[in-house]
């Protein structure tokens, strides 16, 4: 396992998340895609800190996990409220706002 | 093992402490009068924070927390701008929260968002800036859908959350790549040329793109009109101005702090975003019937004019940008204040046609709106003219002739939709269908105040501009 392998795996994972974000429509799946992207970033940071710079980058991971958890809490609440109000969480079918 | 404790000087963070404690305290308010108390407490906290930054106490400026936090004169100026925008936005929110049993939470959330903007402005480290962005964004996701009765509000809130989360992820990947190239997430430690310029460039490009979401720069602007239309008017007013000020503070810091190999694309990237924002924002605003959507696209265009300051940082770019932001906050929040006074509970679905005959019904409100529209269009004698003048001059001084030509052309285009509002107010008969809403004295007073301020920035521009110029080294 070299640094490049870890970093490229991370970037590939990020691309998977980003592709899912673009292609899928359900708000909950989009939330999952964002989580995939955040964890891909964590992998990149872990790679850099393991092979190059020491423990600092691993501390960043905890900061990102905490912020990601807070964002997921708010996001789930918002998506649940949307689903209760409109009966669906499919963003392709929700289009009251146009122009 | 030798652990050096970081130097912690909490006096520097006094305004943020006040904001945080007030915001937390507001969440515990209960009872019939909680709403009014929360509004008063939140506005008082924001006003104190504004004054503490405007008239710095000893120790207000300074670095602390091992260099993660650094308040210099420029940071204090941007703190004043964000506080001003938040203060005005809260004054516009009285009607929105009146009938809601959880109305007091609204003001607590606005204060938390303001705290996040403070963190963004004074942070010297990309990871701390990320935390500031999250503290700013999380309350705003909730606020955007605060009006649970409107399904547009829920839709806008979810769209804002999803795109905001996407931009956060981009910012983080950028931070990680920057860390890989530089060995630090701090923005000061790059005096030597980095080991991997390509990695650094990729990281900074992602960071700038994520900040582009916050300033609604094209191509990252898609969320803005939908979110503004669905959100309560006070939140739309806040969104249109305050996060822009914070994000521009970060962009200035990145532009100023990271010179050298791997960053030479930044001026061009900003110039392209500026040109695209001006073109798309102005052309899309032309065909809007909804007043709030028109203001949203106008905000995209105005963000484009402001972005012109970044390629001109070597010259007068930074004071021109700060002056533009000040004027933009005054005139844009003024336009929203007028929208609140005439909306009468219609919120974001207010049409431009609803303003017809306003000049005969409420001449003072119509005059204030005319001042804001003329200023947004960039005509003298208002502040908007001088904001564009200084900005174009700064860009010309650094040789961005084509950008200035595009900006001038787009300013002419923008005359059509800004002056159309004035024409609707003054030249059409009142259809008499809609009753004139009586209330909203706070918003009306704010509109008057902001109209005077917009005119004042047009009368004393060089005095203000020089005052701002002293802030930047």
Coordinates of C-alpha atoms in Angstrom, one line a residue:
Chain A
X1 CA 0.0 0.0 0.0
X2 CA 1.5 3.2 -1.1
X3 CA 0.4 6.8 -0.5
X4 CA -0.8 7.1 -4.0
X5 CA -3.0 4.0 -3.7
X6 CA -4.7 5.3 -0.6
X7 CA -5.2 8.8 -2.0
X8 CA -6.6 7.6 -5.4
X9 CA -8.9 5.2 -3.6
X10 CA -10.2 8.1 -1.7
X11 CA -10.6 10.3 -4.7
X12 CA -12.4 7.4 -6.6
X13 CA -14.7 7.0 -3.7
X14 CA -15.4 10.7 -3.7
X15 CA -16.2 10.4 -7.4
X16 CA -18.6 7.6 -6.7
X17 CA -20.4 9.7 -4.2
X18 CA -20.5 12.7 -6.5
X19 CA -21.8 10.6 -9.4
X20 CA -24.5 9.3 -7.2
X21 CA -25.4 12.8 -6.1
X22 CA -25.8 13.8 -9.7
X23 CA -27.6 10.7 -10.9
X24 CA -30.0 9.7 -8.1
X25 CA -33.2 11.6 -7.2
X26 CA -34.3 10.5 -3.7
X27 CA -33.3 13.0 -1.0
X28 CA -32.3 10.2 1.4
X29 CA -30.0 8.6 -1.2
X30 CA -28.5 12.1 -1.9
X31 CA -27.8 12.4 1.8
X32 CA -26.0 9.0 1.7
X33 CA -24.0 10.2 -1.3
X34 CA -22.8 13.2 0.7
X35 CA -21.8 11.0 3.6
X36 CA -19.8 8.8 1.1
X37 CA -18.0 11.9 -0.1
X38 CA -17.2 13.1 3.4
X39 CA -15.7 9.7 4.3
X40 CA -13.8 9.7 1.0
X41 CA -12.2 12.9 2.2
X42 CA -11.4 11.2 5.6
X43 CA -9.6 8.5 3.7
X44 CA -7.5 11.0 1.8
X45 CA -6.6 12.8 5.0
X46 CA -5.7 9.5 6.7
X47 CA -3.5 8.6 3.8
X48 CA -1.6 11.9 3.8
X49 CA -1.2 11.9 7.6
X50 CA -0.1 8.3 7.7
X51 CA 2.5 8.6 5.0
X52 CA 3.6 12.2 5.1
X53 CA 2.8 14.4 8.0
X54 CA 2.0 12.6 11.2
X55 CA -1.0 12.6 13.4
X56 CA -2.4 16.0 12.7
X57 CA -4.5 14.9 9.7
X58 CA -6.1 12.1 11.8
X59 CA -7.4 14.7 14.2
X60 CA -9.0 16.5 11.3
X61 CA -11.0 13.3 10.6
X62 CA -12.7 13.5 14.0
X63 CA -13.6 17.1 13.3
X64 CA -15.1 16.2 10.0
X65 CA -17.0 13.2 11.4
X66 CA -18.5 15.5 14.1
X67 CA -19.5 18.1 11.6
X68 CA -20.9 15.4 9.3
X69 CA -23.0 14.0 12.1
X70 CA -24.4 17.4 12.9
X71 CA -25.2 18.0 9.2
X72 CA -26.9 14.5 8.9
X73 CA -29.0 15.3 12.0
X74 CA -30.3 18.5 10.5
X75 CA -30.6 17.0 7.0
X76 CA -32.7 14.0 8.2
X77 CA -35.0 16.3 10.0
X78 CA -35.5 18.5 7.0
X79 CA -36.0 15.6 4.6
X80 CA -38.5 13.9 7.1
X81 CA -40.4 17.2 7.2
X82 CA -40.5 17.4 3.4
X83 CA -41.7 13.8 3.1
X84 CA -44.5 14.4 5.6
X85 CA -45.6 17.6 3.9
X86 CA -45.4 16.4 0.3
X87 CA -45.7 12.6 0.6
X88 CA -42.5 12.0 -1.4
X89 CA -38.8 12.6 -1.1
X90 CA -38.0 12.2 -4.8
X91 CA -36.4 15.5 -5.8
X92 CA -37.2 14.8 -9.5
X93 CA -40.9 14.9 -8.7
X94 CA -40.8 17.9 -6.4
X95 CA -40.8 21.0 -8.6
X96 CA -43.1 23.7 -7.3
X97 CA -40.2 26.2 -7.7
X98 CA -39.3 26.9 -11.3
X99 CA -38.0 29.8 -13.3
Chain B
X1 CA 6.8 14.5 25.5
X2 CA 6.7 18.2 25.3
X3 CA 3.3 19.8 24.8
X4 CA 3.2 23.5 24.3
X5 CA -0.2 24.9 25.3
X6 CA -1.5 27.3 22.7
X7 CA -1.7 30.9 23.7
X8 CA -5.4 31.6 24.4
X9 CA -6.6 35.1 24.5
X10 CA -10.4 35.0 25.0
X11 CA -10.8 38.8 25.1
X12 CA -10.3 38.8 21.4
X13 CA -13.4 36.5 21.0
X14 CA -15.6 38.7 23.3
X15 CA -18.2 39.4 20.5
X16 CA -18.5 35.8 19.6
X17 CA -18.9 34.9 23.2
X18 CA -21.8 37.3 23.5
X19 CA -23.4 35.9 20.3
X20 CA -23.1 32.3 21.4
X21 CA -24.5 32.8 25.0
X22 CA -27.4 34.9 23.7
X23 CA -28.2 32.4 21.0
X24 CA -28.1 29.5 23.5
X25 CA -30.2 31.5 26.0
X26 CA -32.9 32.3 23.4
X27 CA -33.4 28.6 22.8
X28 CA -34.6 28.3 26.5
X29 CA -37.1 31.2 26.3
X30 CA -40.7 30.1 26.8
X31 CA -44.1 31.9 27.3
X32 CA -46.4 34.3 25.5
X33 CA -43.9 37.1 25.2
X34 CA -40.9 34.9 24.2
X35 CA -41.0 36.1 20.6
X36 CA -40.6 39.8 21.3
X37 CA -38.0 39.1 24.0
X38 CA -36.0 36.9 21.6
X39 CA -36.1 39.6 18.9
X40 CA -34.9 42.3 21.3
X41 CA -32.2 40.1 22.8
X42 CA -30.9 38.9 19.5
X43 CA -30.8 42.4 18.0
X44 CA -29.1 43.7 21.1
X45 CA -26.4 41.0 20.9
X46 CA -25.8 41.6 17.2
X47 CA -25.7 45.4 17.8
X48 CA -23.2 45.0 20.7
X49 CA -21.1 42.7 18.5
X50 CA -21.2 45.3 15.7
X51 CA -20.1 48.1 18.0
X52 CA -17.3 46.1 19.5
X53 CA -15.9 45.5 16.0
X54 CA -16.6 49.0 14.7
X55 CA -15.0 50.7 17.7
X56 CA -12.4 48.1 18.7
X57 CA -11.6 47.8 22.4
X58 CA -8.0 47.1 23.5
X59 CA -7.3 43.5 22.5
X60 CA -10.1 43.3 19.9
X61 CA -7.6 42.6 17.2
X62 CA -5.0 40.0 17.5
X63 CA -4.1 36.4 16.9
X64 CA -4.9 33.6 19.3
X65 CA -5.4 29.9 19.5
X66 CA -2.0 29.0 18.0
X67 CA -2.6 31.1 14.9
X68 CA -5.9 29.4 14.0
X69 CA -7.7 32.7 14.8
X70 CA -6.5 36.0 13.6
X71 CA -8.5 39.2 13.9
X72 CA -6.9 42.0 12.0
X73 CA -8.4 45.3 10.8
X74 CA -9.7 43.8 7.7
X75 CA -11.4 41.0 9.6
X76 CA -13.0 43.5 11.9
X77 CA -14.4 45.4 8.9
X78 CA -16.0 42.2 7.5
X79 CA -17.4 41.4 11.0
X80 CA -19.1 44.8 10.9
X81 CA -20.5 44.0 7.5
X82 CA -21.9 40.6 8.5
X83 CA -23.3 42.0 11.8
X84 CA -25.0 44.9 9.9
X85 CA -26.6 42.4 7.5
X86 CA -27.8 40.1 10.2
X87 CA -29.2 43.0 12.3
X88 CA -31.2 44.4 9.4
X89 CA -32.4 40.9 8.4
X90 CA -33.7 40.3 12.0
X91 CA -35.5 43.6 12.0
X92 CA -37.4 42.4 8.8
X93 CA -38.4 39.1 10.5
X94 CA -41.0 40.4 13.0
X95 CA -44.0 39.6 10.9
X96 CA -42.7 36.2 9.7
X97 CA -42.4 34.8 13.2
X98 CA -45.5 36.5 14.7
X99 CA -47.9 33.6 14.3
X100 CA -45.4 30.8 14.9
X101 CA -45.4 29.2 18.4
X102 CA -41.7 28.5 18.0
X103 CA -40.9 32.0 16.7
X104 CA -38.3 32.7 19.2
X105 CA -36.1 29.9 17.9
X106 CA -35.8 31.8 14.7
X107 CA -33.7 34.5 16.3
X108 CA -31.5 32.0 18.1
X109 CA -30.8 30.3 14.8
X110 CA -30.0 33.6 13.1
X111 CA -27.5 34.4 15.9
X112 CA -25.9 30.9 15.4
X113 CA -25.6 31.6 11.7
X114 CA -24.0 35.0 12.5
X115 CA -21.5 33.2 14.8
X116 CA -20.6 30.9 12.0
X117 CA -19.9 33.9 9.7
X118 CA -17.7 35.4 12.4
X119 CA -15.7 32.2 12.5
X120 CA -15.3 32.2 8.7
X121 CA -14.1 35.8 8.8
X122 CA -11.5 35.5 11.4
X123 CA -10.2 32.0 10.9
X124 CA -6.8 31.5 9.4
X125 CA -7.0 27.8 8.8
X126 CA -9.1 26.0 6.2
X127 CA -10.4 23.5 8.6
X128 CA -11.6 26.2 11.0
X129 CA -13.2 28.0 8.0
X130 CA -15.0 24.8 7.2
X131 CA -16.4 24.6 10.8
X132 CA -17.5 28.2 10.4
X133 CA -19.2 27.4 7.1
X134 CA -21.1 24.5 8.8
X135 CA -22.1 26.7 11.8
X136 CA -23.4 29.2 9.3
X137 CA -25.1 26.6 7.0
X138 CA -26.9 24.3 9.5
X139 CA -29.1 27.0 11.0
X140 CA -29.8 28.4 7.6
X141 CA -31.1 25.0 6.3
X142 CA -33.7 25.1 9.0
X143 CA -34.5 28.8 8.6
X144 CA -35.0 28.4 4.9
X145 CA -37.9 26.0 5.6
X146 CA -39.1 27.9 8.8
X147 CA -42.5 28.7 7.3
X148 CA -43.8 25.1 7.5
X149 CA -47.1 26.2 5.9
X150 CA -45.6 26.7 2.5
X151 CA -44.5 23.7 0.6
X152 CA -42.1 25.8 -1.4
X153 CA -40.3 26.5 1.9
X154 CA -39.8 22.8 2.5
X155 CA -38.6 22.2 -1.0
X156 CA -36.2 25.1 -0.9
X157 CA -34.9 24.0 2.4
X158 CA -34.1 20.5 1.2
X159 CA -32.6 21.7 -2.0
X160 CA -30.4 24.2 0.0
X161 CA -29.4 21.4 2.3
X162 CA -28.4 19.0 -0.4
X163 CA -26.5 21.5 -2.5
X164 CA -24.9 22.9 0.7
X165 CA -23.8 19.5 1.8
X166 CA -22.4 18.8 -1.7
X167 CA -20.4 22.1 -1.5
X168 CA -19.2 21.3 2.0
X169 CA -17.8 18.0 0.7
X170 CA -16.1 19.8 -2.2
X171 CA -14.6 22.2 0.3
X172 CA -13.3 19.4 2.5
X173 CA -11.7 17.5 -0.5
X174 CA -10.0 20.8 -1.4
X175 CA -8.8 21.1 2.2
X176 CA -7.5 17.5 2.2
X177 CA -5.6 18.1 -1.1
X178 CA -4.2 21.4 0.2
X179 CA -3.1 19.5 3.3
X180 CA -1.4 16.9 1.2
X181 CA 0.5 19.6 -0.8
X182 CA 1.4 21.9 2.0
X183 CA 1.5 19.7 5.1
X184 CA -0.8 22.1 7.0
X185 CA -4.3 23.5 6.6
X186 CA -3.1 26.9 7.8
X187 CA -3.1 29.7 5.2
X188 CA 0.0 31.5 6.4
X189 CA 2.6 28.7 6.2
X190 CA 3.1 28.7 2.4
X191 CA 5.9 31.2 2.0
X192 CA 8.1 28.6 0.3
X193 CA 7.0 27.0 -3.0
X194 CA 4.9 23.9 -2.3
X195 CA 6.2 20.4 -3.0
X196 CA 3.3 19.6 -5.3
X197 CA 1.9 22.7 -7.1
X198 CA -0.7 20.6 -9.1
X199 CA -2.1 19.2 -5.9
X200 CA -2.2 22.6 -4.3
X201 CA -4.0 24.1 -7.4
X202 CA -6.6 21.3 -7.4
X203 CA -7.2 21.8 -3.7
X204 CA -7.6 25.6 -4.0
X205 CA -9.8 25.2 -7.0
X206 CA -12.2 23.0 -5.0
X207 CA -12.1 25.4 -2.1
X208 CA -12.9 28.4 -4.3
X209 CA -15.7 26.4 -6.0
X210 CA -17.3 25.6 -2.6
X211 CA -17.1 29.3 -1.7
X212 CA -18.7 30.1 -5.0
X213 CA -21.8 28.3 -3.7
X214 CA -21.9 30.8 -0.8
X215 CA -21.6 33.8 -3.0
X216 CA -24.0 32.3 -5.6
X217 CA -21.4 32.7 -8.3
X218 CA -22.2 31.1 -11.7
X219 CA -22.1 28.0 -12.2
X220 CA -22.9 27.4 -8.5
X221 CA -25.9 29.7 -8.3
X222 CA -28.8 27.3 -9.1
X223 CA -30.1 27.0 -5.5
X224 CA -30.4 30.7 -4.9
X225 CA -33.7 31.7 -6.6
X226 CA -35.6 28.6 -5.3
X227 CA -34.4 29.0 -1.7
X228 CA -35.0 32.7 -1.6
X229 CA -38.6 32.2 -3.0
X230 CA -39.4 29.5 -0.5
X231 CA -37.8 31.0 2.6
X232 CA -39.3 33.7 4.8
X233 CA -38.5 37.1 3.4
X234 CA -36.2 37.9 6.4
X235 CA -34.2 34.8 5.8
X236 CA -34.0 35.5 2.1
X237 CA -32.6 39.0 3.0
X238 CA -30.1 37.4 5.3
X239 CA -29.0 34.8 2.7
X240 CA -28.7 37.4 0.0
X241 CA -26.1 39.5 1.8
X242 CA -24.4 38.1 5.0
X243 CA -22.9 34.8 3.7
X244 CA -21.6 36.7 0.7
X245 CA -19.7 39.1 3.0
X246 CA -18.2 36.1 5.0
X247 CA -17.3 34.1 1.9
X248 CA -15.6 37.2 0.3
X249 CA -13.6 37.7 3.5
X250 CA -12.4 34.1 3.0
X251 CA -11.6 34.6 -0.7
X252 CA -9.7 37.7 0.1
X253 CA -7.7 35.9 2.7
X254 CA -7.0 33.0 0.3
X255 CA -6.0 35.4 -2.5
X256 CA -3.8 37.5 -0.2
X257 CA -2.2 34.6 1.7
X258 CA -1.3 32.1 -0.9
X259 CA 1.0 33.5 -3.5
X260 CA 3.3 31.5 -5.7
X261 CA 3.3 28.4 -7.9
X262 CA 0.1 26.5 -8.0
X263 CA -2.1 29.5 -7.3
X264 CA -1.6 31.6 -10.5
X265 CA -4.9 30.3 -11.9
X266 CA -6.8 32.0 -9.1
X267 CA -7.2 35.5 -10.7
X268 CA -8.4 33.9 -13.9
X269 CA -10.8 31.5 -12.2
X270 CA -12.3 34.5 -10.3
X271 CA -12.5 36.6 -13.5
X272 CA -14.3 33.8 -15.4
X273 CA -16.8 33.3 -12.5
X274 CA -17.3 37.1 -12.3
X275 CA -18.0 37.3 -16.1
X276 CA -20.4 34.3 -16.0
X277 CA -22.2 35.6 -12.9
X278 CA -22.8 39.0 -14.5
X279 CA -24.0 37.6 -17.7
X280 CA -26.2 34.8 -16.4
X281 CA -27.6 36.8 -13.4
X282 CA -28.6 39.8 -15.4
X283 CA -30.1 38.0 -18.3
X284 CA -32.1 35.6 -16.1
X285 CA -33.3 38.5 -13.9
X286 CA -34.8 40.1 -17.0
X287 CA -37.6 37.6 -17.4
X288 CA -38.6 37.3 -13.7
X289 CA -42.1 38.2 -12.6
X290 CA -41.6 37.3 -9.0
X291 CA -39.9 40.1 -7.1
X292 CA -37.9 37.8 -4.8
X293 CA -36.6 35.7 -7.7
X294 CA -35.7 38.9 -9.5
X295 CA -33.7 40.0 -6.4
X296 CA -32.1 36.5 -6.3
X297 CA -30.8 36.7 -9.8
X298 CA -29.8 40.4 -9.3
X299 CA -27.8 39.1 -6.3
X300 CA -26.0 36.6 -8.6
X301 CA -25.1 39.5 -10.9
X302 CA -24.0 41.8 -8.1
X303 CA -21.9 38.9 -6.7
X304 CA -20.3 38.9 -10.2
X305 CA -19.4 42.6 -10.0
X306 CA -17.9 42.0 -6.5
X307 CA -15.8 39.1 -7.8
X308 CA -14.1 41.5 -10.1
X309 CA -12.2 42.8 -7.1
X310 CA -10.3 39.5 -6.6
X311 CA -8.3 39.5 -9.8
X312 CA -7.4 43.1 -9.0
X313 CA -6.1 42.4 -5.5
X314 CA -2.7 43.8 -6.4
X315 CA -4.3 47.1 -6.9
X316 CA -7.3 48.6 -5.2
X317 CA -9.3 45.4 -5.4
X318 CA -9.8 44.7 -1.7
X319 CA -11.1 48.2 -0.7
X320 CA -13.3 48.3 -3.8
X321 CA -14.7 44.9 -2.9
X322 CA -15.4 45.9 0.8
X323 CA -17.0 49.2 -0.3
X324 CA -19.2 47.3 -2.8
X325 CA -20.2 44.9 -0.1
X326 CA -21.2 47.7 2.3
X327 CA -23.3 49.4 -0.4
X328 CA -24.8 46.1 -1.5
X329 CA -25.8 45.2 2.0
X330 CA -27.5 48.6 2.4
X331 CA -29.4 48.6 -0.9
X332 CA -30.3 44.9 -1.1
X333 CA -31.6 44.6 2.4
X334 CA -33.4 47.9 1.7
X335 CA -35.1 46.3 -1.2
X336 CA -36.1 43.3 0.9
X337 CA -37.4 45.7 3.6
X338 CA -39.7 47.3 1.1
X339 CA -40.8 43.8 0.0
X340 CA -41.7 43.0 3.6
X341 CA -43.7 46.2 4.1
X342 CA -45.8 45.5 0.9
X343 CA -45.9 41.7 1.1
X344 CA -48.5 41.5 3.8
X345 CA -48.0 37.8 4.5
X346 CA -47.5 36.8 0.8
X347 CA -43.9 36.1 1.6
X348 CA -41.7 34.9 -1.3
X349 CA -44.6 34.8 -3.8
X350 CA -44.7 38.6 -4.1
X351 CA -45.0 39.6 -7.8
X352 CA -43.5 42.7 -9.3
X353 CA -47.0 43.6 -10.5
X354 CA -48.1 43.7 -6.9
X355 CA -46.1 47.0 -6.6
X356 CA -48.3 48.7 -9.2
X357 CA -49.5 52.1 -8.1
X358 CA -47.4 52.0 -4.9
X359 CA -46.4 55.6 -5.4
X360 CA -49.9 56.9 -4.9
X361 CA -50.7 54.5 -2.1
X362 CA -47.5 54.8 -0.1
X363 CA -45.3 57.5 -1.6
X364 CA -42.5 57.2 1.0
X365 CA -42.1 53.4 0.6
X366 CA -42.2 53.8 -3.2
X367 CA -39.5 56.5 -3.1
X368 CA -37.3 54.3 -0.9
X369 CA -37.7 51.4 -3.3
X370 CA -36.8 53.7 -6.2
X371 CA -33.6 54.7 -4.4
X372 CA -32.7 51.0 -3.9
X373 CA -33.4 50.1 -7.5
X374 CA -31.5 53.1 -8.9
X375 CA -28.6 52.2 -6.6
X376 CA -28.7 48.5 -7.6
X377 CA -28.7 49.6 -11.2
X378 CA -25.6 51.7 -10.5
X379 CA -26.8 55.2 -11.3
X380 CA -25.7 58.3 -9.6
X381 CA -26.2 59.9 -7.0
X382 CA -26.5 56.7 -5.1
X383 CA -23.9 54.5 -3.5
X384 CA -24.3 51.8 -6.1
X385 CA -22.8 54.1 -8.8
X386 CA -19.6 54.7 -6.8
X387 CA -19.4 51.0 -5.8
X388 CA -19.3 50.1 -9.5
X389 CA -17.0 53.1 -10.3
X390 CA -14.4 52.1 -7.7
X391 CA -14.6 48.4 -8.7
X392 CA -14.3 49.1 -12.5
X393 CA -11.4 51.5 -11.8
X394 CA -9.6 48.9 -9.7
X395 CA -10.1 46.2 -12.4
X396 CA -9.0 48.5 -15.1
X397 CA -5.9 49.4 -13.1
X398 CA -4.9 45.8 -13.2
X399 CA -5.6 45.4 -16.9
X400 CA -8.9 43.5 -16.9
X401 CA -10.3 45.6 -19.8
X402 CA -12.5 42.9 -21.3
X403 CA -14.0 42.2 -17.9
X404 CA -14.9 45.8 -17.3
X405 CA -16.4 46.1 -20.8
X406 CA -18.6 43.1 -20.1
X407 CA -19.6 44.5 -16.7
X408 CA -20.5 47.9 -18.3
X409 CA -22.6 46.1 -21.0
X410 CA -24.3 44.0 -18.4
X411 CA -25.0 47.1 -16.2
X412 CA -26.9 48.5 -19.2
X413 CA -28.9 45.3 -19.5
X414 CA -29.7 45.5 -15.7
X415 CA -31.3 48.9 -16.2
X416 CA -34.2 47.2 -17.8
X417 CA -35.4 45.1 -14.9
X418 CA -34.4 47.5 -12.1
X419 CA -36.1 50.5 -13.7
X420 CA -39.1 48.4 -14.6
X421 CA -39.8 48.1 -10.9
X422 CA -39.7 51.9 -10.6
X423 CA -41.9 52.3 -13.7
X424 CA -44.5 49.8 -12.2
X425 CA -44.6 51.8 -9.0
X426 CA -44.9 55.2 -10.5
X427 CA -46.5 54.8 -13.9
X428 CA -49.2 52.2 -13.5
X429 CA -52.6 52.7 -11.9
X430 CA -53.4 51.0 -8.7
X431 CA -55.8 48.2 -9.6
X432 CA -57.2 48.5 -6.1
X433 CA -57.6 44.8 -5.8
X434 CA -55.2 44.4 -2.8
X435 CA -55.7 46.0 0.5
X436 CA -52.7 47.9 1.7
X437 CA -51.2 46.0 4.7
X438 CA -50.9 48.4 7.6
X439 CA -48.3 46.9 9.9
X440 CA -44.6 46.3 9.7
X441 CA -43.5 49.6 11.2
X442 CA -40.1 48.1 12.0
X443 CA -39.5 47.1 8.3
X444 CA -40.8 50.5 7.1
X445 CA -38.4 52.4 9.4
X446 CA -35.6 50.2 8.4
X447 CA -36.3 50.9 4.7
X448 CA -36.2 54.6 5.4
X449 CA -33.0 54.3 7.3
X450 CA -31.3 52.1 4.6
X451 CA -32.5 54.5 1.8
X452 CA -30.8 57.4 3.7
X453 CA -27.7 55.3 4.1
X454 CA -27.7 54.4 0.4
X455 CA -27.9 58.0 -0.5
X456 CA -25.2 58.9 2.1
X457 CA -22.8 56.4 0.5
X458 CA -23.4 58.2 -2.8
X459 CA -22.8 61.7 -1.3
X460 CA -19.7 60.9 0.7
X461 CA -18.2 58.0 -1.3
X462 CA -14.5 59.1 -1.2
X463 CA -14.6 59.6 2.6
X464 CA -16.0 56.2 3.2
X465 CA -13.7 54.6 0.5
X466 CA -10.6 56.1 2.1
X467 CA -11.7 54.9 5.5
X468 CA -12.1 51.4 4.2
X469 CA -8.8 51.7 2.3
X470 CA -6.9 52.3 5.5
X471 CA -8.0 48.9 6.7
X472 CA -6.1 47.0 4.0
X473 CA -2.3 47.1 4.2

